[in-house]
Coordinates of C-alpha atoms and ligand atoms in Angstrom, one line a residue:
M1 CA 87.6 131.6 90.1
T2 CA 87.2 130.4 93.2
T3 CA 84.5 127.8 93.4
T4 CA 84.8 124.0 94.6
A5 CA 82.3 122.0 92.6
T6 CA 80.4 120.1 95.1
T7 CA 77.5 117.6 93.6
G8 CA 75.6 114.9 95.4
P9 CA 72.4 114.1 96.4
G10 CA 70.8 117.5 97.2
T11 CA 73.1 119.7 95.4
H12 CA 73.8 119.1 91.8
P13 CA 71.6 116.2 91.0
D14 CA 72.3 116.4 87.2
F15 CA 76.1 116.3 87.3
T16 CA 76.8 115.7 83.7
A17 CA 79.9 114.9 81.3
E18 CA 79.4 118.9 80.6
H19 CA 79.9 119.9 84.1
A20 CA 82.9 117.8 84.6
A21 CA 84.3 118.6 81.4
A22 CA 84.3 122.4 82.4
L23 CA 85.5 121.6 86.1
V24 CA 88.6 119.4 84.5
G25 CA 88.9 122.3 82.1
R26 CA 89.2 124.7 84.8
L27 CA 91.8 122.5 86.6
R28 CA 93.7 122.2 84.0
S29 CA 93.7 126.2 83.1
T30 CA 95.1 126.4 86.1
F31 CA 98.1 123.7 85.6
R32 CA 98.9 125.3 82.6
T33 CA 99.6 128.5 84.4
G34 CA 102.5 126.6 85.9
R35 CA 101.2 127.7 89.4
T36 CA 100.6 124.1 91.1
K37 CA 104.6 123.4 90.0
P38 CA 107.2 125.6 92.5
L39 CA 108.2 123.5 95.8
D40 CA 106.9 126.6 97.7
W41 CA 103.0 125.9 96.3
R42 CA 103.5 122.3 97.1
L43 CA 104.4 122.7 100.6
Q44 CA 102.0 125.6 101.5
Q45 CA 99.2 123.2 99.9
L46 CA 100.4 120.3 102.0
T47 CA 100.6 122.4 105.3
R48 CA 97.1 123.6 104.7
L49 CA 96.1 120.2 104.3
R50 CA 97.9 119.1 107.5
A51 CA 96.1 122.3 109.1
L52 CA 92.7 120.8 107.9
L53 CA 93.5 117.6 109.7
T54 CA 94.8 119.4 113.1
E55 CA 91.9 122.1 113.1
N56 CA 89.4 120.0 112.6
G57 CA 89.6 116.8 115.0
D58 CA 86.3 117.0 116.3
A59 CA 84.3 117.6 113.1
I60 CA 86.0 115.0 111.6
A61 CA 85.5 112.3 114.5
A62 CA 81.8 113.0 114.8
A63 CA 81.8 112.6 110.7
L64 CA 83.2 109.0 111.1
H65 CA 80.9 108.2 114.5
T66 CA 77.8 109.1 112.3
D67 CA 78.8 107.0 109.2
L68 CA 80.5 104.2 110.8
R69 CA 80.8 104.5 114.7
K70 CA 84.4 105.1 114.8
S71 CA 85.8 105.3 117.8
R72 CA 87.9 108.4 118.7
A73 CA 91.0 106.1 119.5
E74 CA 90.5 104.9 115.9
T75 CA 89.9 108.2 114.1
D76 CA 92.8 109.7 115.7
S77 CA 95.1 106.9 114.8
M78 CA 94.1 105.4 111.7
E79 CA 92.3 108.7 110.0
I80 CA 94.3 111.6 110.9
G81 CA 97.2 110.4 112.9
S82 CA 98.2 108.0 109.5
T83 CA 97.5 111.2 107.0
L84 CA 99.6 113.4 109.0
T85 CA 102.4 110.9 109.3
E86 CA 102.3 110.9 105.1
I87 CA 102.1 114.7 104.8
D88 CA 104.9 115.0 107.3
D89 CA 106.7 112.7 105.2
Y90 CA 106.5 114.9 102.0
L91 CA 107.1 118.1 104.2
E92 CA 110.6 116.8 105.4
H93 CA 111.6 114.9 102.1
L94 CA 109.9 116.4 99.3
E95 CA 112.5 119.0 98.6
E96 CA 115.1 116.1 98.7
W97 CA 113.2 113.5 96.4
L98 CA 112.3 116.4 93.7
T99 CA 116.1 116.7 92.7
P100 CA 116.5 115.6 89.5
R101 CA 118.6 111.9 89.7
P102 CA 121.6 111.9 88.0
A103 CA 122.2 108.7 85.6
A104 CA 125.6 107.3 84.2
V105 CA 126.6 108.2 80.9
P106 CA 128.8 105.3 78.9
A107 CA 131.5 107.5 78.2
H108 CA 132.8 105.8 75.1
R109 CA 129.3 106.8 73.5
F110 CA 128.9 110.1 74.2
P111 CA 131.1 113.5 74.3
E112 CA 133.0 114.6 77.4
G113 CA 130.4 116.5 79.5
T114 CA 127.2 114.8 78.9
E115 CA 125.0 114.5 81.3
A116 CA 122.0 112.4 82.4
R117 CA 119.1 112.9 84.8
T118 CA 116.0 112.0 85.6
Q119 CA 113.2 114.5 86.8
F120 CA 109.7 114.3 88.1
D121 CA 107.2 115.9 86.3
P122 CA 104.0 116.8 87.5
L123 CA 101.2 115.0 85.0
G124 CA 98.8 117.6 85.0
V125 CA 94.9 117.1 86.5
V126 CA 94.2 113.6 88.5
L127 CA 91.4 112.4 89.6
V128 CA 91.1 110.3 92.6
I129 CA 88.1 108.1 93.6
S130 CA 87.8 107.1 97.1
A131 CA 85.8 104.3 99.4
W132 CA 84.0 104.6 102.6
N133 CA 86.0 102.3 105.3
Y134 CA 88.7 105.0 106.0
P135 CA 87.1 107.8 104.0
V136 CA 89.7 110.7 105.4
N137 CA 92.5 108.8 105.1
L138 CA 91.9 107.1 101.7
L139 CA 90.8 110.5 100.0
L140 CA 93.4 113.0 101.7
T141 CA 96.5 110.6 101.2
P142 CA 96.1 110.3 97.9
V143 CA 95.3 113.9 97.5
A144 CA 98.4 114.7 99.5
G145 CA 100.4 112.7 97.1
A146 CA 99.0 114.1 94.0
L147 CA 99.4 118.0 95.5
A148 CA 103.2 117.1 96.4
A149 CA 104.0 116.1 93.2
G150 CA 102.4 119.3 91.7
N151 CA 99.3 118.4 90.2
A152 CA 95.5 120.2 90.2
V153 CA 93.5 117.1 91.6
V154 CA 89.6 116.4 91.5
A155 CA 88.7 114.5 95.1
K156 CA 85.7 111.7 94.9
P157 CA 84.6 110.8 98.3
S158 CA 82.5 108.0 99.2
E159 CA 78.8 108.5 99.0
L160 CA 78.8 105.5 101.2
S161 CA 80.2 107.4 103.8
P162 CA 77.9 110.9 103.6
A163 CA 78.7 112.5 106.5
T164 CA 82.8 112.5 106.0
S165 CA 82.1 113.2 102.2
A166 CA 80.2 116.2 102.7
L167 CA 82.7 117.2 105.5
M168 CA 85.4 116.7 103.1
A169 CA 83.3 119.1 100.7
R170 CA 83.0 121.6 103.2
L171 CA 86.6 121.5 104.5
L172 CA 89.0 121.1 101.3
P173 CA 88.0 124.1 99.7
A174 CA 88.5 126.2 103.0
Y175 CA 92.1 125.0 103.3
L176 CA 93.3 124.3 99.8
D177 CA 93.8 126.5 96.7
T178 CA 90.2 126.2 95.0
D179 CA 91.6 126.9 91.6
A180 CA 93.9 123.7 91.7
V181 CA 91.6 121.0 94.0
A182 CA 87.8 120.7 93.4
V183 CA 85.6 117.8 95.4
V184 CA 82.9 116.2 93.6
E185 CA 80.3 114.3 95.8
G186 CA 78.3 111.9 94.5
A187 CA 77.7 108.1 93.5
V188 CA 77.8 106.3 89.8
V189 CA 76.3 109.1 88.0
E190 CA 78.8 112.0 88.9
T191 CA 81.9 109.1 89.0
T192 CA 80.6 107.9 85.7
A193 CA 80.8 111.8 84.2
L194 CA 84.0 112.3 85.7
L195 CA 85.6 109.4 84.1
A196 CA 84.6 110.0 80.7
Q197 CA 87.3 113.0 81.2
D198 CA 90.7 113.1 79.8
F199 CA 92.7 113.0 83.1
D200 CA 96.1 112.3 83.4
H201 CA 96.1 109.9 86.0
V202 CA 93.2 108.0 87.9
F203 CA 93.5 106.9 91.4
Y204 CA 90.7 104.1 92.7
T205 CA 90.4 102.8 95.8
G206 CA 87.4 100.4 96.1
N207 CA 86.5 96.9 95.2
G208 CA 87.4 95.1 91.8
A209 CA 84.4 95.0 89.5
V210 CA 84.4 99.1 89.8
G211 CA 88.2 98.9 89.3
R212 CA 87.5 97.0 86.1
I213 CA 84.8 100.3 85.0
V214 CA 87.4 102.3 86.1
M215 CA 90.1 101.0 84.0
R216 CA 88.0 100.9 81.0
A217 CA 87.4 104.4 80.7
A218 CA 90.7 105.0 81.7
A219 CA 91.6 103.0 78.6
E220 CA 89.5 105.3 76.0
H221 CA 92.2 108.2 77.2
L222 CA 94.7 106.0 77.4
T223 CA 95.0 107.3 81.2
P224 CA 97.4 105.4 83.5
V225 CA 95.6 104.0 86.7
T226 CA 96.4 103.2 89.9
L227 CA 93.9 100.6 91.3
E228 CA 93.8 100.0 95.4
L229 CA 91.5 97.0 95.5
G230 CA 90.9 94.2 98.4
G231 CA 90.5 90.5 98.4
K232 CA 91.2 87.8 100.9
S233 CA 94.5 88.7 103.3
P234 CA 95.4 85.4 104.8
V235 CA 97.2 84.5 108.1
F236 CA 99.5 82.1 108.3
V237 CA 100.0 80.8 112.3
D238 CA 102.7 78.6 112.8
R239 CA 103.0 76.2 115.5
D240 CA 105.7 77.7 117.2
A241 CA 104.2 80.9 117.6
D242 CA 102.9 82.8 121.0
L243 CA 99.4 82.3 120.7
A244 CA 98.5 84.9 123.3
V245 CA 100.4 87.5 121.2
V246 CA 99.1 86.4 118.0
A247 CA 95.2 86.2 119.3
A248 CA 95.8 89.9 120.6
R249 CA 97.1 91.3 117.4
L250 CA 94.6 89.2 115.3
A251 CA 91.7 90.5 117.4
H252 CA 93.0 94.2 117.4
T253 CA 93.5 94.2 113.7
K254 CA 90.7 91.9 112.3
F255 CA 88.0 94.0 114.5
A256 CA 89.1 97.6 113.9
N257 CA 86.4 99.4 112.3
A258 CA 83.9 96.1 112.5
G259 CA 86.4 94.4 109.9
Q260 CA 85.8 96.7 107.2
T261 CA 89.6 97.0 106.6
C262 CA 91.2 96.5 103.1
V263 CA 94.2 94.9 105.0
A264 CA 92.3 93.2 107.8
P265 CA 93.3 89.9 108.4
D266 CA 90.7 87.9 106.0
Y267 CA 91.2 84.3 107.3
V268 CA 93.7 82.1 109.0
L269 CA 95.6 78.9 108.4
T270 CA 97.2 77.0 110.6
D271 CA 97.3 73.3 111.9
P272 CA 94.4 71.6 114.0
V273 CA 96.5 71.4 117.1
T274 CA 97.2 75.4 116.9
A275 CA 93.7 76.1 115.6
D276 CA 92.5 74.8 119.4
A277 CA 94.7 76.5 121.3
L278 CA 93.8 79.8 118.9
E279 CA 90.0 79.6 119.6
A280 CA 90.6 80.0 123.0
A281 CA 92.9 82.6 123.1
L282 CA 90.9 84.5 120.3
I283 CA 87.9 84.5 122.9
T284 CA 90.1 86.1 125.5
A285 CA 91.7 88.8 123.3
I286 CA 88.2 89.9 122.0
R287 CA 87.1 90.3 125.9
N288 CA 89.9 92.3 126.1
L289 CA 89.3 94.5 123.8
F290 CA 85.5 95.0 123.9
G291 CA 84.5 93.7 127.1
T292 CA 81.8 90.9 127.6
D293 CA 79.2 92.8 125.5
P294 CA 80.9 94.5 122.5
A295 CA 77.7 95.7 121.4
A296 CA 78.1 98.2 124.6
S297 CA 81.7 99.1 124.0
D298 CA 82.4 102.6 122.2
A299 CA 85.6 100.9 121.0
Y300 CA 83.5 98.9 118.2
G301 CA 82.5 100.1 115.2
R302 CA 79.1 99.0 112.7
I303 CA 78.4 97.7 109.7
V304 CA 78.2 101.0 106.9
N305 CA 74.9 99.9 105.9
E306 CA 72.3 97.0 105.6
R307 CA 73.3 96.1 102.6
H308 CA 76.8 95.1 103.6
F309 CA 74.9 94.0 107.1
D310 CA 73.0 91.5 105.3
R311 CA 76.3 90.1 103.2
V312 CA 78.3 89.6 106.7
V313 CA 75.4 87.8 108.4
A314 CA 74.9 85.6 105.6
L315 CA 78.5 84.4 106.0
L316 CA 78.1 83.5 109.8
D317 CA 76.8 79.8 108.9
S318 CA 80.0 78.6 107.0
G319 CA 81.5 77.3 110.2
R320 CA 81.1 76.4 114.4
T321 CA 80.8 79.5 116.1
V322 CA 84.0 79.9 118.8
T323 CA 82.5 83.1 119.8
G324 CA 80.1 86.0 118.5
G325 CA 77.5 85.5 116.0
Q326 CA 75.0 88.1 117.7
H327 CA 73.5 90.6 115.3
D328 CA 71.6 93.4 115.4
R329 CA 70.0 94.7 111.7
A330 CA 68.4 97.9 113.0
A331 CA 71.7 98.8 115.1
K332 CA 74.3 97.4 112.2
Y333 CA 75.6 95.4 114.5
I334 CA 77.5 92.3 114.1
A335 CA 79.2 91.0 117.0
P336 CA 83.0 90.0 116.6
T337 CA 82.9 86.5 115.5
V338 CA 85.6 83.7 115.2
L339 CA 84.5 80.4 112.9
A340 CA 86.3 77.3 113.6
D341 CA 86.0 74.0 111.3
V342 CA 85.6 76.3 107.9
L343 CA 86.0 74.3 104.9
P344 CA 87.7 75.9 102.0
D345 CA 85.1 76.3 99.9
A346 CA 82.4 77.6 102.8
P347 CA 80.4 80.9 101.5
V348 CA 83.1 82.7 103.7
M349 CA 85.8 81.6 101.8
R350 CA 84.5 82.5 98.5
E351 CA 84.6 86.1 99.0
E352 CA 86.2 89.2 100.8
I353 CA 84.7 89.5 103.9
F354 CA 85.0 92.9 104.6
G355 CA 83.2 92.8 108.2
P356 CA 83.7 91.4 111.8
V357 CA 84.2 87.4 110.8
L358 CA 87.4 85.7 111.3
P359 CA 87.3 82.0 110.2
I360 CA 90.1 79.1 111.0
V361 CA 90.8 77.1 108.2
T362 CA 93.0 74.0 108.8
V363 CA 96.0 72.3 106.9
P364 CA 98.2 69.7 107.8
G365 CA 101.1 72.1 107.4
L366 CA 103.6 74.7 105.7
D367 CA 103.2 73.0 102.3
E368 CA 99.5 73.0 102.0
A369 CA 99.5 76.3 103.6
I370 CA 101.5 77.8 100.4
G371 CA 99.3 75.9 98.3
F372 CA 96.4 77.0 99.7
I373 CA 97.5 80.4 99.0
N374 CA 98.8 79.9 95.5
D375 CA 95.4 78.5 94.6
R376 CA 93.5 81.7 95.2
D377 CA 94.0 85.6 94.2
K378 CA 97.1 87.4 94.8
P379 CA 96.3 89.1 97.9
L380 CA 96.9 92.8 99.6
A381 CA 98.6 91.0 102.2
L382 CA 100.3 88.2 103.7
Y383 CA 100.3 88.1 107.5
V384 CA 102.3 85.5 109.2
F385 CA 103.4 84.6 112.6
T386 CA 106.4 82.2 113.1
E387 CA 109.9 82.5 114.3
N388 CA 111.2 79.9 112.3
G389 CA 113.4 81.3 109.9
T390 CA 113.0 78.4 107.1
T391 CA 109.1 78.9 107.1
R392 CA 109.6 82.8 106.9
R393 CA 111.8 82.5 104.0
R394 CA 109.4 79.9 102.4
L395 CA 106.4 82.1 102.4
A396 CA 108.5 85.0 101.1
A397 CA 109.8 82.8 98.2
E398 CA 107.0 81.0 97.3
T399 CA 104.2 83.3 97.6
S400 CA 103.2 86.8 95.9
S401 CA 101.2 89.6 97.8
G402 CA 101.1 93.3 97.8
A403 CA 102.6 93.2 101.4
L404 CA 104.2 90.5 103.4
N405 CA 103.8 91.4 107.0
F406 CA 105.4 89.3 109.9
G407 CA 104.1 89.6 113.0
L408 CA 101.6 92.5 113.3
P409 CA 98.9 93.0 110.5
I410 CA 97.8 96.1 108.9
S411 CA 100.8 97.9 110.2
H412 CA 103.2 97.8 107.1
L413 CA 100.7 100.7 106.3
A414 CA 102.2 103.0 108.9
V415 CA 105.6 102.7 107.1
P416 CA 105.4 105.7 104.5
G417 CA 109.0 104.3 103.2
L418 CA 107.0 100.9 101.9
P419 CA 105.0 101.0 98.6
F420 CA 101.4 100.4 99.8
G421 CA 99.5 98.3 96.9
G422 CA 98.2 95.1 95.8
V423 CA 99.3 92.7 93.1
G424 CA 97.0 91.2 90.4
P425 CA 93.7 91.0 91.4
S426 CA 94.5 93.0 94.7
G427 CA 95.6 96.0 92.8
T428 CA 97.5 97.8 90.3
G429 CA 100.3 100.4 91.7
S430 CA 101.0 101.7 94.8
Y431 CA 101.5 104.8 96.8
H432 CA 102.7 106.2 100.3
G433 CA 105.5 108.5 101.0
H434 CA 108.3 108.6 97.7
Y435 CA 105.8 106.0 96.1
S436 CA 103.4 108.4 95.6
L437 CA 105.5 110.5 94.2
V438 CA 106.4 108.2 91.9
T439 CA 102.9 107.4 91.0
F440 CA 101.7 111.1 90.4
S441 CA 105.0 111.7 88.3
H442 CA 106.0 111.5 85.3
R443 CA 109.7 110.6 85.3
R444 CA 111.3 112.1 82.6
A445 CA 114.4 111.0 81.1
V446 CA 116.9 114.2 80.5
L447 CA 119.7 114.0 78.1
D448 CA 122.3 116.8 77.8
V449 CA 124.9 116.6 75.4
P450 CA 127.3 119.7 74.9
L451 CA 127.2 121.2 71.4
A452 CA 130.5 121.8 71.4
G453 CA 133.4 119.5 71.2
Ligands
NAD1 P1 82.6 102.4 97.6 O1 81.5 101.7 97.3 O2 82.9 103.1 98.8 O3 83.0 102.3 95.9 C1 84.8 103.1 95.7 C2 84.5 104.1 95.2 O4 83.9 104.0 93.5 C3 83.2 105.2 95.7 O5 83.8 106.6 95.5 C4 82.2 105.0 94.7 O6 81.3 106.2 94.2 C5 82.7 104.7 93.2 N1 82.1 103.8 92.3 C6 81.3 102.7 92.7 N2 80.4 102.4 92.0 C7 81.0 102.8 90.9 C8 80.7 102.8 89.2 N3 79.6 101.7 88.9 N4 81.2 103.3 88.6 C9 81.9 104.4 88.9 N5 82.4 104.5 90.4 C10 81.8 103.3 91.1 O7 83.7 100.9 97.8 P2 83.8 99.7 98.0 O8 84.1 99.6 96.8 O9 82.6 99.0 98.9 O10 85.2 99.3 99.0 C11 85.4 98.2 99.5 C12 86.3 97.3 98.6 O11 87.4 98.5 98.5 C13 86.9 96.5 99.5 O12 87.5 95.3 98.3 C14 88.3 96.5 99.9 O13 88.8 95.6 100.1 C15 88.5 97.4 99.0 N6 89.4 99.0 99.3 C16 91.0 98.8 99.2 C17 91.5 99.6 99.7 C18 93.0 99.9 99.4 O14 93.8 100.8 99.7 N7 93.9 99.0 98.7 C19 91.2 100.6 100.7 C20 89.8 100.5 101.1 C21 88.9 99.6 100.4

């Protein structure tokens, strides 16, 4: 059987739990044949996935431009390049990572010759539900991890990036083993039908409200979940930091994809004197990136839809506008905006911004900054700009976050050896590189005691 289920507006509007059950049943039959388990099959699928990315750069860039007006440079680096880095990591290390790991055996309790090891077993059929903001990377990186671990996969792209979703639904079956990989396009109806099925793992990227729905549905089958969620990732800027460097790095990482990045710096915490100087440095940094009229810059993206546009525009009155603030609903354009004198309870501080607005909140010093961070949900990332060793150590020891990044926001994603994920409300579980293998495998304990002796 070679069909890959694709549903979505205009294709299978009646995708029901029965359709989903048939699809999962088909993939499970493939899994039971053992076909997805050999290293050769996994490497072949990963190589094909690599080819999908390298042979379709133009089509991918066009789809991302349609959905988000993403620039080619951003597409090449943060969608295609970052996914290739992950795939290459598997191609290089998978065999070594799959080698069973020996465990020490307490000699006084077991006969001589006893061996113990941990082996990585595939889970079976996994569901990957993806988000719209990096719709190639956030779909294909977990799919790559699931395939590397020897699973069959159902991939559900986001309906909010429809051009990319349609492209993924066309390309994945053209490159991958369609008996083991299926794409289901669509929105709540399709995802609900899928979530009613008995998967071996559900990997979800998106907001926490839907994360709860996913976790509840998975609980019915005792299916483990990975939840890659979001939240407000703070930036602490110390008074000793070089503010030209800080501003350039903040502007680049905050305003990439028009601020629609789960690990984007959400807000800045700093003392009042540093805040003043940082304001001026940010104006310069934004102009260096996007010129005097970011609306005319090819490097600057757009908000995904009117609902998110209205939500972000409603946050613009939360402080004094240092730069930006212009917006155009027809074009879904919101200028890169910096707000100062923002109070801790201002609207922009009450939810994840997920748009091109950077509030600066002042605190007297490090103690108050740590208190501010700890009074709120554990963030997906904490960013710190300082040369001070004590400040670094205190922030590392006295706060919690999915990642702690000194010096270059977002970039920890580009290190496949680091786990990517949140903690508490910012997420459950992690992936990337070897951590994807852990996520999508069962670590099976094997004990081998000699019968003789
Ligand atoms: P989204 O709207 O694309 O939703 C994510 C997925 O959930 C989609 O596939 C969608 O079809 C599905 N979905 C939506 N409603 C559903 C429902 N009622 N039942 C079942 N499935 C449903 O994306 P979003 O949630 O707007 O994404 C933005 C959020 O995701 C932000 O909070 C952001 O920080 C977070 N995010 C996290 C990561 C990460 O890796 N940690 C990456 C990107 C985005």
